[in-house]
């Protein structure tokens, strides 16, 4: 197991390097000039041209892309991912302060999504081809197909404007509020992200459980006189949840994509908002930093999924 | 991974763990449901605390950086300048005691400061702070994007060229006097640099010039001279400010939170009371007017929405073509229908009384437009591309109206959505046909019209993106800058407006009003035409919260 993990980590490091080259080149060949964008044409008379040239030199953008990448890589290996062009702060600090809010949003949404999807999937599988099953399927389908930004806008309209029970945006009331205040801000974006995430989970749980309930050991257990509840919960459900681990791990990077949209709608100060604004401003170092962060997340989640699988299912061996 | 066959013995999470998670989630939900204090009470509505909308996220709080609306809005709260402007864009003394004294040859400008000025930390604010600030701004070494504004000041060339490390033309003969000498007549200089935020020398004086602009002070400028003092910028959430007890006038608002949210959220929060003061897009006006406890106020903006015609192309060089385009567009209809009446049609880049001499009003007249085009020998078979940056509802609607109205007079317009940097590079390559954009402020200092009209200001040297050129207009504008007498300047600008109006360097569409809405608990707020308050129009001392 340890050898496998180390080998996978080494491969991942190599993949990561390839990804960094790809992102670095892509970001820089995309049309647009981050420095020119900083200066309004009306300001060119006010020394804009000189500013642009000086800034370009300061940021090293007047060098070849190979040299730029070399500089970036040597910095990155020392943990220095450069400075944001906007506000001139280290990329690690800019990303760092937004990891927390995004993790909070995703963590809460994931917990709710898991509980809801297991309950719904269980009900749908046990009461197959009844109104419960069809209801769960329709809900799951709606979660997959309704765009999160639409849900967000509808949520704000109903819960903030019409009924006035929840705040309309932000993570806290300005000036801070207690944990209760933070929680009230989290409810709407968290539940919407949870709903969107729970859709695919529910279908997996239902499908897995339906398969397990048809397995031989279930019939055996029932023949030995075990109660239906015991059979479903102790045996079938447990076994059917194993594939869900993989699904959840693969879904986490997907959730980040959903979080980007939710954060925009709810002015949530997380990674998603940062990604959108840095792309708009061609803030190269931050875009590269963010993309690599996502790459690490995907690689790590895949590795964790495989390892966890081996841990919970003795039939699986890692080689 | 490989699968071995065999018995499965799952050691997954037990029932207890699931129960714990479930319990936790339910408890969280219950807690959220129980704290049923309405939003109005917890957010906003607090005595002395003002929640205000910021239309974009700020980048930095530095007067050295390139102008950026949201940054300037925040800076107008925390820094003060020698002059602000009154409602009609005349200079209004802030740190200065009175209007600037300009010598007869317009080469010496003297500004007296008010006595007893203080920084927010209690240190005295003197003429030396002004000298320090102007030197930093005129020196590109500091990372200043504003050095060009000081080109006329004596010693600016030497400073910018690295031959000197001070700005000889700006001196402080005593603690309350600033003296500026120039190498050429520059009567417009106070209007050009007077509203620049003044920086504290006692905080930044020891920092080397090189890289001064990247100093951490500009991320957290906790010492200022504005009505409010910077407390904190919670990234992406809000900028927190508190009243500055050392401000030159007493201020009654105790705290300000500037919140960068989308305009939709801002409008929603205005209704719930989470926002006290916000800008409103003209398209949202009907909704906002219906809100209880909300007042809508507006001011005429000096910046206009316009279309540049690329005059490096032969077909747009003939002014009859430009006049025809302007006559073919029903601009009054645009203001009425697209802006709901919240705007004004203009016929020159000059503002207010200076523009009154603009003789031709280019009223909507398709027949006349056709005959002008025929006289100019316009070739209707060649398509014309109209580029614009999408996202502002009034502009998105206006382009389609303009497209159909130009089509009616035989101009085949194709619409093209572009990104900001794409548009800029097409200006530089002269590869665009028509571009719709807006903004600008030529009201505070009319000679700045040269930025968009003068021959030597063709982009990227200046802001003349239309590549328009008329030596007669250039002559009038530079003459106006060389006389000190205000009445004489006015008449020269009026003459320039007349020439500009006949030449149509741009298609002036409209000046959209700056529309504001605020909860009625705020009083004393006078709207400014420039929503970014970059020229310091707002009188914070008058703002009261009940």
mmCIF file of N, CA and C in Angstrom, chain B residues 419-461:
data_model
loop_
_atom_site.group_PDB
_atom_site.id
_atom_site.type_symbol
_atom_site.label_atom_id
_atom_site.label_comp_id
_atom_site.label_asym_id
_atom_site.label_seq_id
_atom_site.Cartn_x
_atom_site.Cartn_y
_atom_site.Cartn_z
ATOM 1 N N UNK B 419 -14.299 42.104 -25.923
ATOM 2 C CA UNK B 419 -13.806 42.270 -24.556
ATOM 3 C C UNK B 419 -13.004 43.563 -24.489
ATOM 4 N N UNK B 420 -12.815 44.076 -23.283
ATOM 5 C CA UNK B 420 -12.143 45.363 -23.113
ATOM 6 C C UNK B 420 -10.791 45.406 -23.814
ATOM 7 N N UNK B 421 -9.989 44.359 -23.599
ATOM 8 C CA UNK B 421 -8.629 44.431 -24.168
ATOM 9 C C UNK B 421 -8.640 44.263 -25.682
ATOM 10 N N UNK B 422 -9.650 43.541 -26.180
ATOM 11 C CA UNK B 422 -9.801 43.398 -27.631
ATOM 12 C C UNK B 422 -10.070 44.763 -28.251
ATOM 13 N N UNK B 423 -10.933 45.530 -27.587
ATOM 14 C CA UNK B 423 -11.290 46.854 -28.082
ATOM 15 C C UNK B 423 -10.053 47.752 -28.086
ATOM 16 N N UNK B 424 -9.288 47.715 -26.988
ATOM 17 C CA UNK B 424 -8.092 48.553 -26.894
ATOM 18 C C UNK B 424 -7.104 48.202 -27.996
ATOM 19 N N UNK B 425 -6.936 46.902 -28.250
ATOM 20 C CA UNK B 425 -5.938 46.559 -29.261
ATOM 21 C C UNK B 425 -6.442 46.934 -30.664
ATOM 22 N N UNK B 426 -7.777 46.945 -30.848
ATOM 23 C CA UNK B 426 -8.279 47.367 -32.161
ATOM 24 C C UNK B 426 -8.121 48.882 -32.356
ATOM 25 N N UNK B 427 -8.112 49.633 -31.259
ATOM 26 C CA UNK B 427 -7.819 51.071 -31.360
ATOM 27 C C UNK B 427 -6.388 51.258 -31.849
ATOM 28 N N UNK B 428 -5.512 50.460 -31.232
ATOM 29 C CA UNK B 428 -4.091 50.624 -31.521
ATOM 30 C C UNK B 428 -3.774 50.188 -32.956
ATOM 31 N N UNK B 429 -4.390 49.074 -33.371
ATOM 32 C CA UNK B 429 -4.132 48.577 -34.735
ATOM 33 C C UNK B 429 -4.978 49.322 -35.762
ATOM 34 N N UNK B 430 -5.848 50.214 -35.304
ATOM 35 C CA UNK B 430 -6.786 50.943 -36.174
ATOM 36 C C UNK B 430 -7.630 49.961 -36.985
ATOM 37 N N UNK B 431 -7.990 48.843 -36.369
ATOM 38 C CA UNK B 431 -8.668 47.787 -37.125
ATOM 39 C C UNK B 431 -10.184 47.768 -36.908
ATOM 40 N N UNK B 432 -10.708 48.705 -36.118
ATOM 41 C CA UNK B 432 -12.156 48.712 -35.888
ATOM 42 C C UNK B 432 -12.825 49.702 -36.847
ATOM 43 N N UNK B 433 -14.145 49.627 -36.997
ATOM 44 C CA UNK B 433 -14.867 50.625 -37.794
ATOM 45 C C UNK B 433 -15.547 51.635 -36.862
ATOM 46 N N UNK B 434 -16.458 51.108 -36.033
ATOM 47 C CA UNK B 434 -17.138 51.964 -35.063
ATOM 48 C C UNK B 434 -17.063 51.278 -33.705
ATOM 49 N N UNK B 435 -16.891 52.079 -32.640
ATOM 50 C CA UNK B 435 -16.842 51.499 -31.301
ATOM 51 C C UNK B 435 -17.699 52.339 -30.371
ATOM 52 N N UNK B 436 -18.568 51.676 -29.618
ATOM 53 C CA UNK B 436 -19.407 52.386 -28.662
ATOM 54 C C UNK B 436 -18.811 52.220 -27.267
ATOM 55 N N UNK B 437 -18.604 53.326 -26.576
ATOM 56 C CA UNK B 437 -18.082 53.259 -25.216
ATOM 57 C C UNK B 437 -18.547 54.516 -24.483
ATOM 58 N N UNK B 438 -18.126 54.678 -23.249
ATOM 59 C CA UNK B 438 -18.620 55.826 -22.505
ATOM 60 C C UNK B 438 -17.630 56.280 -21.458
ATOM 61 N N UNK B 439 -18.045 57.238 -20.667
ATOM 62 C CA UNK B 439 -17.201 57.700 -19.572
ATOM 63 C C UNK B 439 -16.566 59.042 -19.881
ATOM 64 N N UNK B 440 -15.470 59.296 -19.201
ATOM 65 C CA UNK B 440 -14.757 60.558 -19.402
ATOM 66 C C UNK B 440 -15.332 61.656 -18.524
ATOM 67 N N UNK B 441 -14.507 62.632 -18.248
ATOM 68 C CA UNK B 441 -14.959 63.794 -17.509
ATOM 69 C C UNK B 441 -14.133 64.968 -17.994
ATOM 70 N N UNK B 442 -14.754 65.834 -18.800
ATOM 71 C CA UNK B 442 -14.038 66.994 -19.332
ATOM 72 C C UNK B 442 -14.642 68.258 -18.746
ATOM 73 N N UNK B 443 -15.420 68.092 -17.679
ATOM 74 C CA UNK B 443 -16.115 69.231 -17.097
ATOM 75 C C UNK B 443 -15.237 69.953 -16.088
ATOM 76 N N UNK B 444 -14.489 69.180 -15.284
ATOM 77 C CA UNK B 444 -13.666 69.793 -14.240
ATOM 78 C C UNK B 444 -12.589 70.679 -14.862
ATOM 79 N N UNK B 445 -11.980 70.201 -15.939
ATOM 80 C CA UNK B 445 -10.964 70.989 -16.628
ATOM 81 C C UNK B 445 -11.176 70.821 -18.133
ATOM 82 N N UNK B 446 -11.834 71.831 -18.780
ATOM 83 C CA UNK B 446 -12.242 71.661 -20.177
ATOM 84 C C UNK B 446 -11.088 71.402 -21.143
ATOM 85 N N UNK B 447 -9.871 71.856 -20.793
ATOM 86 C CA UNK B 447 -8.763 71.655 -21.737
ATOM 87 C C UNK B 447 -8.451 70.171 -21.921
ATOM 88 N N UNK B 448 -8.980 69.319 -21.007
ATOM 89 C CA UNK B 448 -8.727 67.884 -21.147
ATOM 90 C C UNK B 448 -9.475 67.277 -22.336
ATOM 91 N N UNK B 449 -10.357 68.059 -22.979
ATOM 92 C CA UNK B 449 -10.996 67.570 -24.206
ATOM 93 C C UNK B 449 -9.915 67.205 -25.228
ATOM 94 N N UNK B 450 -8.766 67.893 -25.121
ATOM 95 C CA UNK B 450 -7.644 67.589 -26.017
ATOM 96 C C UNK B 450 -7.262 66.104 -25.942
ATOM 97 N N UNK B 451 -7.443 65.511 -24.775
ATOM 98 C CA UNK B 451 -7.106 64.092 -24.599
ATOM 99 C C UNK B 451 -7.792 63.208 -25.629
ATOM 100 N N UNK B 452 -9.029 63.581 -26.009
ATOM 101 C CA UNK B 452 -9.752 62.711 -26.949
ATOM 102 C C UNK B 452 -9.833 63.295 -28.350
ATOM 103 N N UNK B 453 -9.434 64.579 -28.514
ATOM 104 C CA UNK B 453 -9.592 65.214 -29.827
ATOM 105 C C UNK B 453 -8.284 65.591 -30.515
ATOM 106 N N UNK B 454 -7.225 65.851 -29.739
ATOM 107 C CA UNK B 454 -6.031 66.466 -30.333
ATOM 108 C C UNK B 454 -5.290 65.512 -31.275
ATOM 109 N N UNK B 455 -4.662 66.124 -32.308
ATOM 110 C CA UNK B 455 -3.941 65.343 -33.327
ATOM 111 C C UNK B 455 -2.843 64.483 -32.706
ATOM 112 N N UNK B 456 -2.119 65.074 -31.720
ATOM 113 C CA UNK B 456 -0.970 64.327 -31.181
ATOM 114 C C UNK B 456 -1.383 63.373 -30.061
ATOM 115 N N UNK B 457 -2.694 63.216 -29.848
ATOM 116 C CA UNK B 457 -3.162 62.323 -28.781
ATOM 117 C C UNK B 457 -3.769 61.034 -29.326
ATOM 118 N N UNK B 458 -3.483 60.712 -30.599
ATOM 119 C CA UNK B 458 -4.022 59.481 -31.180
ATOM 120 C C UNK B 458 -3.555 58.297 -30.339
ATOM 121 N N UNK B 459 -4.488 57.411 -30.015
ATOM 122 C CA UNK B 459 -4.153 56.242 -29.185
ATOM 123 C C UNK B 459 -3.030 55.454 -29.859
ATOM 124 N N UNK B 460 -2.024 54.963 -29.116
ATOM 125 C CA UNK B 460 -1.874 54.911 -27.664
ATOM 126 C C UNK B 460 -1.131 56.106 -27.027
ATOM 127 N N UNK B 461 -0.826 57.159 -27.797
ATOM 128 C CA UNK B 461 -0.170 58.304 -27.151
ATOM 129 C C UNK B 461 -1.137 58.975 -26.171
#
